[in-house]
GROMACS .gro file of C-alpha atoms in nm:
model
  284
    1MET     CA    1   2.168  -2.141   0.955
    2GLN     CA    2   1.832  -2.319   0.968
    3THR     CA    3   1.704  -2.446   0.634
    4PRO     CA    4   1.367  -2.625   0.655
    5ARG     CA    5   1.252  -2.780   0.332
    6SER     CA    6   0.930  -2.578   0.284
    7PHE     CA    7   0.873  -2.204   0.247
    8GLN     CA    8   0.758  -2.134   0.602
    9ALA     CA    9   1.004  -1.953   0.831
   10PHE     CA   10   1.381  -1.922   0.801
   11SER     CA   11   1.646  -1.742   1.003
   12PHE     CA   12   1.998  -1.655   0.898
   13VAL     CA   13   2.254  -1.655   1.180
   14PHE     CA   14   2.630  -1.625   1.133
   15PRO     CA   15   2.808  -1.604   1.471
   16GLN     CA   16   3.144  -1.523   1.311
   17ARG     CA   17   3.162  -1.242   1.057
   18HIS     CA   18   3.458  -1.224   0.822
   19VAL     CA   19   3.406  -0.856   0.730
   20PRO     CA   20   3.154  -0.586   0.836
   21LEU     CA   21   2.832  -0.613   0.633
   22HIS     CA   22   2.579  -0.329   0.646
   23ALA     CA   23   2.275  -0.483   0.475
   24MET     CA   24   2.160  -0.822   0.602
   25LEU     CA   25   1.862  -1.055   0.608
   26ALA     CA   26   1.771  -1.185   0.951
   27GLY     CA   27   1.490  -1.403   0.824
   28CYS     CA   28   1.212  -1.461   0.573
   29GLY     CA   29   0.900  -1.669   0.546
   30ARG     CA   30   0.537  -1.716   0.464
   31GLN     CA   31   0.272  -1.731   0.733
   32ARG     CA   32  -0.102  -1.784   0.753
   33VAL     CA   33  -0.235  -1.631   1.075
   34SER     CA   34  -0.572  -1.707   1.235
   35SER     CA   35  -0.492  -1.660   1.602
   36VAL     CA   36  -0.550  -1.359   1.827
   37GLY     CA   37  -0.203  -1.429   1.964
   38TYR     CA   38  -0.054  -1.270   1.651
   39ASP     CA   39  -0.002  -0.916   1.780
   40TRP     CA   40   0.323  -0.720   1.743
   41ASP     CA   41   0.405  -0.391   1.916
   42GLY     CA   42   0.693  -0.203   1.755
   43LEU     CA   43   0.811  -0.067   2.090
   44LYS     CA   44   0.815  -0.408   2.262
   45ARG     CA   45   1.051  -0.606   2.040
   46GLY     CA   46   1.380  -0.520   2.206
   47LYS     CA   47   1.633  -0.246   2.140
   48ASP     CA   48   1.792  -0.389   1.824
   49GLU     CA   49   1.711  -0.194   1.507
   50PHE     CA   50   1.566  -0.384   1.212
   51SER     CA   51   1.310  -0.343   0.932
   52ILE     CA   52   1.022  -0.559   0.811
   53PHE     CA   53   0.874  -0.592   0.464
   54GLN     CA   54   0.546  -0.784   0.486
   55TYR     CA   55   0.324  -0.839   0.181
   56THR     CA   56  -0.034  -0.964   0.210
   57LEU     CA   57  -0.135  -1.242  -0.029
   58ALA     CA   58  -0.485  -1.307   0.111
   59GLY     CA   59  -0.701  -1.218   0.409
   60ARG     CA   60  -0.663  -0.900   0.614
   61GLY     CA   61  -0.473  -0.757   0.906
   62MET     CA   62  -0.469  -0.426   1.091
   63LEU     CA   63  -0.190  -0.176   1.144
   64ASP     CA   64  -0.194   0.105   1.400
   65TYR     CA   65   0.076   0.346   1.284
   66GLU     CA   66   0.139   0.637   1.522
   67GLY     CA   67  -0.229   0.631   1.621
   68ARG     CA   68  -0.366   0.596   1.267
   69GLN     CA   69  -0.538   0.265   1.189
   70ILE     CA   70  -0.495   0.110   0.843
   71GLU     CA   71  -0.655  -0.211   0.718
   72ILE     CA   72  -0.399  -0.427   0.537
   73GLY     CA   73  -0.554  -0.627   0.254
   74PRO     CA   74  -0.430  -0.832  -0.043
   75GLY     CA   75  -0.177  -0.649  -0.258
   76MET     CA   76  -0.060  -0.423   0.026
   77ALA     CA   77   0.291  -0.425   0.173
   78MET     CA   78   0.396  -0.292   0.512
   79LEU     CA   79   0.745  -0.141   0.545
   80LEU     CA   80   0.816  -0.092   0.915
   81ASN     CA   81   1.114  -0.006   1.132
   82ILE     CA   82   1.171  -0.141   1.482
   83PRO     CA   83   1.173   0.010   1.736
   84HIS     CA   84   0.888   0.246   1.639
   85ARG     CA   85   0.541   0.341   1.763
   86HIS     CA   86   0.323   0.100   1.570
   87ARG     CA   87   0.130  -0.221   1.627
   88TYR     CA   88  -0.002  -0.478   1.381
   89TRP     CA   89  -0.232  -0.771   1.447
   90TRP     CA   90  -0.486  -1.012   1.303
   91PRO     CA   91  -0.845  -0.899   1.379
   92VAL     CA   92  -1.057  -1.194   1.482
   93GLU     CA   93  -1.352  -1.091   1.262
   94ASN     CA   94  -1.141  -1.113   0.943
   95PRO     CA   95  -1.041  -1.419   0.738
   96SER     CA   96  -0.699  -1.566   0.813
   97TRP     CA   97  -0.409  -1.338   0.717
   98ASP     CA   98  -0.173  -1.493   0.459
   99PHE     CA   99   0.152  -1.305   0.392
  100ILE     CA  100   0.520  -1.326   0.306
  101TYR     CA  101   0.784  -1.131   0.493
  102LEU     CA  102   1.149  -1.034   0.504
  103VAL     CA  103   1.334  -0.918   0.815
  104LEU     CA  104   1.629  -0.693   0.730
  105TYR     CA  105   1.886  -0.502   0.932
  106GLY     CA  106   2.203  -0.301   0.897
  107ARG     CA  107   2.310   0.057   0.838
  108GLU     CA  108   2.237   0.049   0.465
  109VAL     CA  109   1.890  -0.101   0.516
  110ARG     CA  110   1.803   0.178   0.758
  111ARG     CA  111   1.941   0.444   0.524
  112LEU     CA  112   1.748   0.311   0.223
  113CYS     CA  113   1.423   0.269   0.418
  114MET     CA  114   1.409   0.635   0.520
  115PRO     CA  115   1.336   0.794   0.177
  116LEU     CA  116   1.087   0.516   0.097
  117GLN     CA  117   0.891   0.571   0.416
  118ASN     CA  118   0.909   0.949   0.386
  119ALA     CA  119   0.773   0.934   0.031
  120ARG     CA  120   0.529   0.646   0.054
  121GLY     CA  121   0.447   0.591   0.421
  122PRO     CA  122   0.429   0.255   0.599
  123VAL     CA  123   0.179   0.087   0.363
  124ILE     CA  124   0.246   0.045  -0.009
  125PRO     CA  125   0.014  -0.105  -0.275
  126LEU     CA  126   0.209  -0.351  -0.492
  127LYS     CA  127   0.105  -0.603  -0.754
  128LYS     CA  128   0.205  -0.962  -0.689
  129THR     CA  129   0.402  -0.950  -1.015
  130SER     CA  130   0.596  -0.638  -0.910
  131PRO     CA  131   0.976  -0.679  -0.883
  132PRO     CA  132   0.995  -0.643  -0.501
  133VAL     CA  133   0.726  -0.906  -0.437
  134ALA     CA  134   0.872  -1.138  -0.700
  135MET     CA  135   1.214  -1.105  -0.537
  136ALA     CA  136   1.077  -1.167  -0.186
  137LEU     CA  137   0.919  -1.488  -0.317
  138ARG     CA  138   1.244  -1.583  -0.487
  139ILE     CA  139   1.439  -1.535  -0.163
  140GLY     CA  140   1.189  -1.754   0.019
  141ARG     CA  141   1.218  -2.031  -0.238
  142ALA     CA  142   1.598  -2.016  -0.230
  143ALA     CA  143   1.595  -2.043   0.150
  144ALA     CA  144   1.356  -2.340   0.132
  145GLN     CA  145   1.590  -2.517  -0.111
  146GLY     CA  146   1.894  -2.453   0.109
  147LYS     CA  147   2.061  -2.235  -0.152
  148ILE     CA  148   2.150  -1.943   0.082
  149GLN     CA  149   2.458  -2.057   0.273
  150THR     CA  150   2.696  -1.768   0.345
  151GLU     CA  151   2.674  -1.425   0.504
  152PHE     CA  152   2.787  -1.275   0.173
  153GLU     CA  153   2.492  -1.427  -0.012
  154VAL     CA  154   2.257  -1.301   0.259
  155SER     CA  155   2.402  -0.950   0.244
  156SER     CA  156   2.388  -0.945  -0.137
  157LEU     CA  157   2.021  -1.045  -0.135
  158ALA     CA  158   1.934  -0.785   0.130
  159TYR     CA  159   2.102  -0.507  -0.064
  160GLU     CA  160   1.953  -0.621  -0.396
  161PHE     CA  161   1.606  -0.630  -0.243
  162MET     CA  162   1.637  -0.276  -0.105
  163MET     CA  163   1.760  -0.153  -0.444
  164THR     CA  164   1.472  -0.329  -0.618
  165LEU     CA  165   1.222  -0.175  -0.378
  166SER     CA  166   1.371   0.173  -0.424
  167ASN     CA  167   1.381   0.139  -0.802
  168THR     CA  168   1.014   0.034  -0.808
  169LEU     CA  169   0.880   0.297  -0.571
  170LEU     CA  170   1.090   0.608  -0.628
  171ASP     CA  171   1.140   0.829  -0.931
  172ARG     CA  172   1.506   0.794  -1.029
  173ARG     CA  173   1.550   1.168  -1.079
  174SER     CA  174   1.364   1.326  -0.788
  175GLY     CA  175   1.311   1.057  -0.526
  176ARG     CA  176   0.934   1.120  -0.545
  177PRO     CA  177   0.682   0.835  -0.547
  178ARG     CA  178   0.655   0.684  -0.890
  179PRO     CA  179   0.327   0.707  -1.085
  180GLN     CA  180   0.220   0.353  -0.988
  181MET     CA  181   0.082   0.483  -0.659
  182PHE     CA  182  -0.134   0.739  -0.837
  183GLU     CA  183  -0.249   0.487  -1.094
  184ASN     CA  184  -0.353   0.260  -0.808
  185ILE     CA  185  -0.550   0.546  -0.653
  186LYS     CA  186  -0.722   0.625  -0.981
  187GLU     CA  187  -0.818   0.261  -1.022
  188TYR     CA  188  -0.948   0.259  -0.664
  189CYS     CA  189  -1.161   0.570  -0.735
  190THR     CA  190  -1.313   0.424  -1.050
  191SER     CA  191  -1.392   0.098  -0.868
  192HIS     CA  192  -1.531   0.247  -0.546
  193PHE     CA  193  -1.675   0.590  -0.635
  194ARG     CA  194  -2.031   0.467  -0.569
  195GLU     CA  195  -1.936   0.405  -0.207
  196ALA     CA  196  -1.917   0.669   0.066
  197ILE     CA  197  -1.543   0.726   0.026
  198GLY     CA  198  -1.350   1.049   0.056
  199VAL     CA  199  -0.994   1.178   0.065
  200ASP     CA  200  -0.929   1.020   0.406
  201ASP     CA  201  -1.012   0.678   0.259
  202LEU     CA  202  -0.784   0.735  -0.041
  203ALA     CA  203  -0.496   0.837   0.186
  204ARG     CA  204  -0.560   0.538   0.409
  205HIS     CA  205  -0.554   0.310   0.104
  206VAL     CA  206  -0.190   0.402   0.038
  207GLY     CA  207  -0.091   0.441   0.403
  208LEU     CA  208  -0.023   0.816   0.401
  209SER     CA  209  -0.156   1.102   0.607
  210ARG     CA  210  -0.429   1.307   0.438
  211TYR     CA  211  -0.202   1.613   0.417
  212HIS     CA  212   0.098   1.429   0.271
  213PHE     CA  213  -0.114   1.230   0.027
  214SER     CA  214  -0.307   1.537  -0.095
  215ARG     CA  215   0.013   1.733  -0.149
  216LEU     CA  216   0.179   1.454  -0.348
  217PHE     CA  217  -0.133   1.378  -0.554
  218LYS     CA  218  -0.185   1.740  -0.655
  219ALA     CA  219   0.183   1.789  -0.737
  220ASP     CA  220   0.175   1.489  -0.971
  221ASN     CA  221  -0.171   1.533  -1.124
  222GLY     CA  222  -0.240   1.907  -1.109
  223ILE     CA  223  -0.569   1.845  -0.927
  224SER     CA  224  -0.655   1.764  -0.567
  225PRO     CA  225  -0.763   1.405  -0.488
  226GLY     CA  226  -1.104   1.533  -0.374
  227ALA     CA  227  -1.156   1.713  -0.704
  228PHE     CA  228  -1.046   1.403  -0.896
  229LEU     CA  229  -1.294   1.181  -0.710
  230LEU     CA  230  -1.571   1.437  -0.768
  231GLU     CA  231  -1.490   1.443  -1.139
  232VAL     CA  232  -1.508   1.061  -1.160
  233ARG     CA  233  -1.855   1.073  -1.004
  234LEU     CA  234  -1.976   1.355  -1.228
  235ARG     CA  235  -1.857   1.181  -1.543
  236GLU     CA  236  -2.057   0.876  -1.439
  237ALA     CA  237  -2.358   1.104  -1.386
  238LEU     CA  238  -2.315   1.241  -1.739
  239ARG     CA  239  -2.327   0.887  -1.872
  240LEU     CA  240  -2.638   0.793  -1.673
  241LEU     CA  241  -2.827   1.110  -1.763
  242ARG     CA  242  -2.833   0.997  -2.124
  243ASP     CA  243  -3.092   0.741  -2.023
  244PRO     CA  244  -3.424   0.930  -1.968
  245ARG     CA  245  -3.568   0.634  -1.777
  246ILE     CA  246  -3.336   0.689  -1.478
  247PRO     CA  247  -3.467   0.952  -1.230
  248ILE     CA  248  -3.220   1.225  -1.138
  249LYS     CA  249  -3.220   1.114  -0.774
  250ALA     CA  250  -3.125   0.763  -0.884
  251VAL     CA  251  -2.852   0.908  -1.107
  252ALA     CA  252  -2.712   1.094  -0.806
  253GLU     CA  253  -2.714   0.784  -0.586
  254ALA     CA  254  -2.562   0.562  -0.855
  255SER     CA  255  -2.284   0.817  -0.903
  256GLY     CA  256  -2.187   0.825  -0.536
  257PHE     CA  257  -2.386   1.129  -0.418
  258SER     CA  258  -2.598   1.081  -0.106
  259ASP     CA  259  -2.744   1.434  -0.132
  260THR     CA  260  -2.934   1.512  -0.454
  261ASN     CA  261  -2.923   1.889  -0.393
  262TYR     CA  262  -2.546   1.881  -0.359
  263PHE     CA  263  -2.525   1.666  -0.672
  264CYS     CA  264  -2.729   1.924  -0.871
  265ARG     CA  265  -2.507   2.211  -0.753
  266ALA     CA  266  -2.186   2.021  -0.827
  267PHE     CA  267  -2.316   1.911  -1.168
  268ARG     CA  268  -2.413   2.266  -1.266
  269LYS     CA  269  -2.069   2.394  -1.170
  270PHE     CA  270  -1.909   2.112  -1.369
  271ALA     CA  271  -2.126   2.115  -1.683
  272GLY     CA  272  -2.266   2.469  -1.679
  273VAL     CA  273  -2.628   2.347  -1.672
  274THR     CA  274  -2.851   2.158  -1.428
  275PRO     CA  275  -2.886   1.779  -1.469
  276GLY     CA  276  -3.245   1.825  -1.592
  277ASN     CA  277  -3.148   2.085  -1.854
  278PHE     CA  278  -2.854   1.871  -1.965
  279ARG     CA  279  -3.087   1.580  -2.022
  280ARG     CA  280  -3.345   1.792  -2.208
  281SER     CA  281  -3.081   1.949  -2.428
  282GLY     CA  282  -3.000   1.616  -2.593
  283VAL     CA  283  -2.639   1.731  -2.635
  284TYR     CA  284  -2.458   1.414  -2.533
   0.00000   0.00000   0.00000
């Protein structure tokens, strides 16, 4: 086993196994990429099956997952199986890509990855303080200090990490995504509603297809993601209309509506009156 003294890249190799172990770490590390040579194709990495957890600390990368492109920014984790039709790389126009990663393999790793990927997709928003990220950092520090010495320790850490990831991301009772994903989406809507974003952007933010994301969001919140985003924008418009100095067109634009006529129709359906009548009524 190689054990460099700094948290950079580590591999765990045990030529002789004492007993069969079905969850293992092949390696871990932290990397800062700023070279166009960093480009991985999930179908060109050999025939061995393994999984990668890669969490972005800073900078940005790109993932093409079955033909769907997703920008990977800070606070986003990729969970990928190999071999699989995907490709991830560092785009030259972006700042350097700084991330930590774990490489895992074994029958139990594959089994535990499946429900996570089915429920959450290949890209998962996670806070740096979340248990999976904290554990990935802990594994890296332990490897740097030479504290991981046997195949049994490696297997225990791999299994513990997969359990930690499952416990964080899945509802214990139903196996559905836990509310953190939806809270992240709601925070994203309230931070970006002024921009030209739609349901496709929300789905891309959590690494799911539009159909799968919309179905899960509505099942958990009782409202479609498009309707939720519209409501966020309209509530901002209600707030701005209380100031008579702001023209209605400016209210529309500041609330994320590029078309004032559409804004007026949506507002009337939402509030029961036109924006102008709402403002004149003084009922705030």
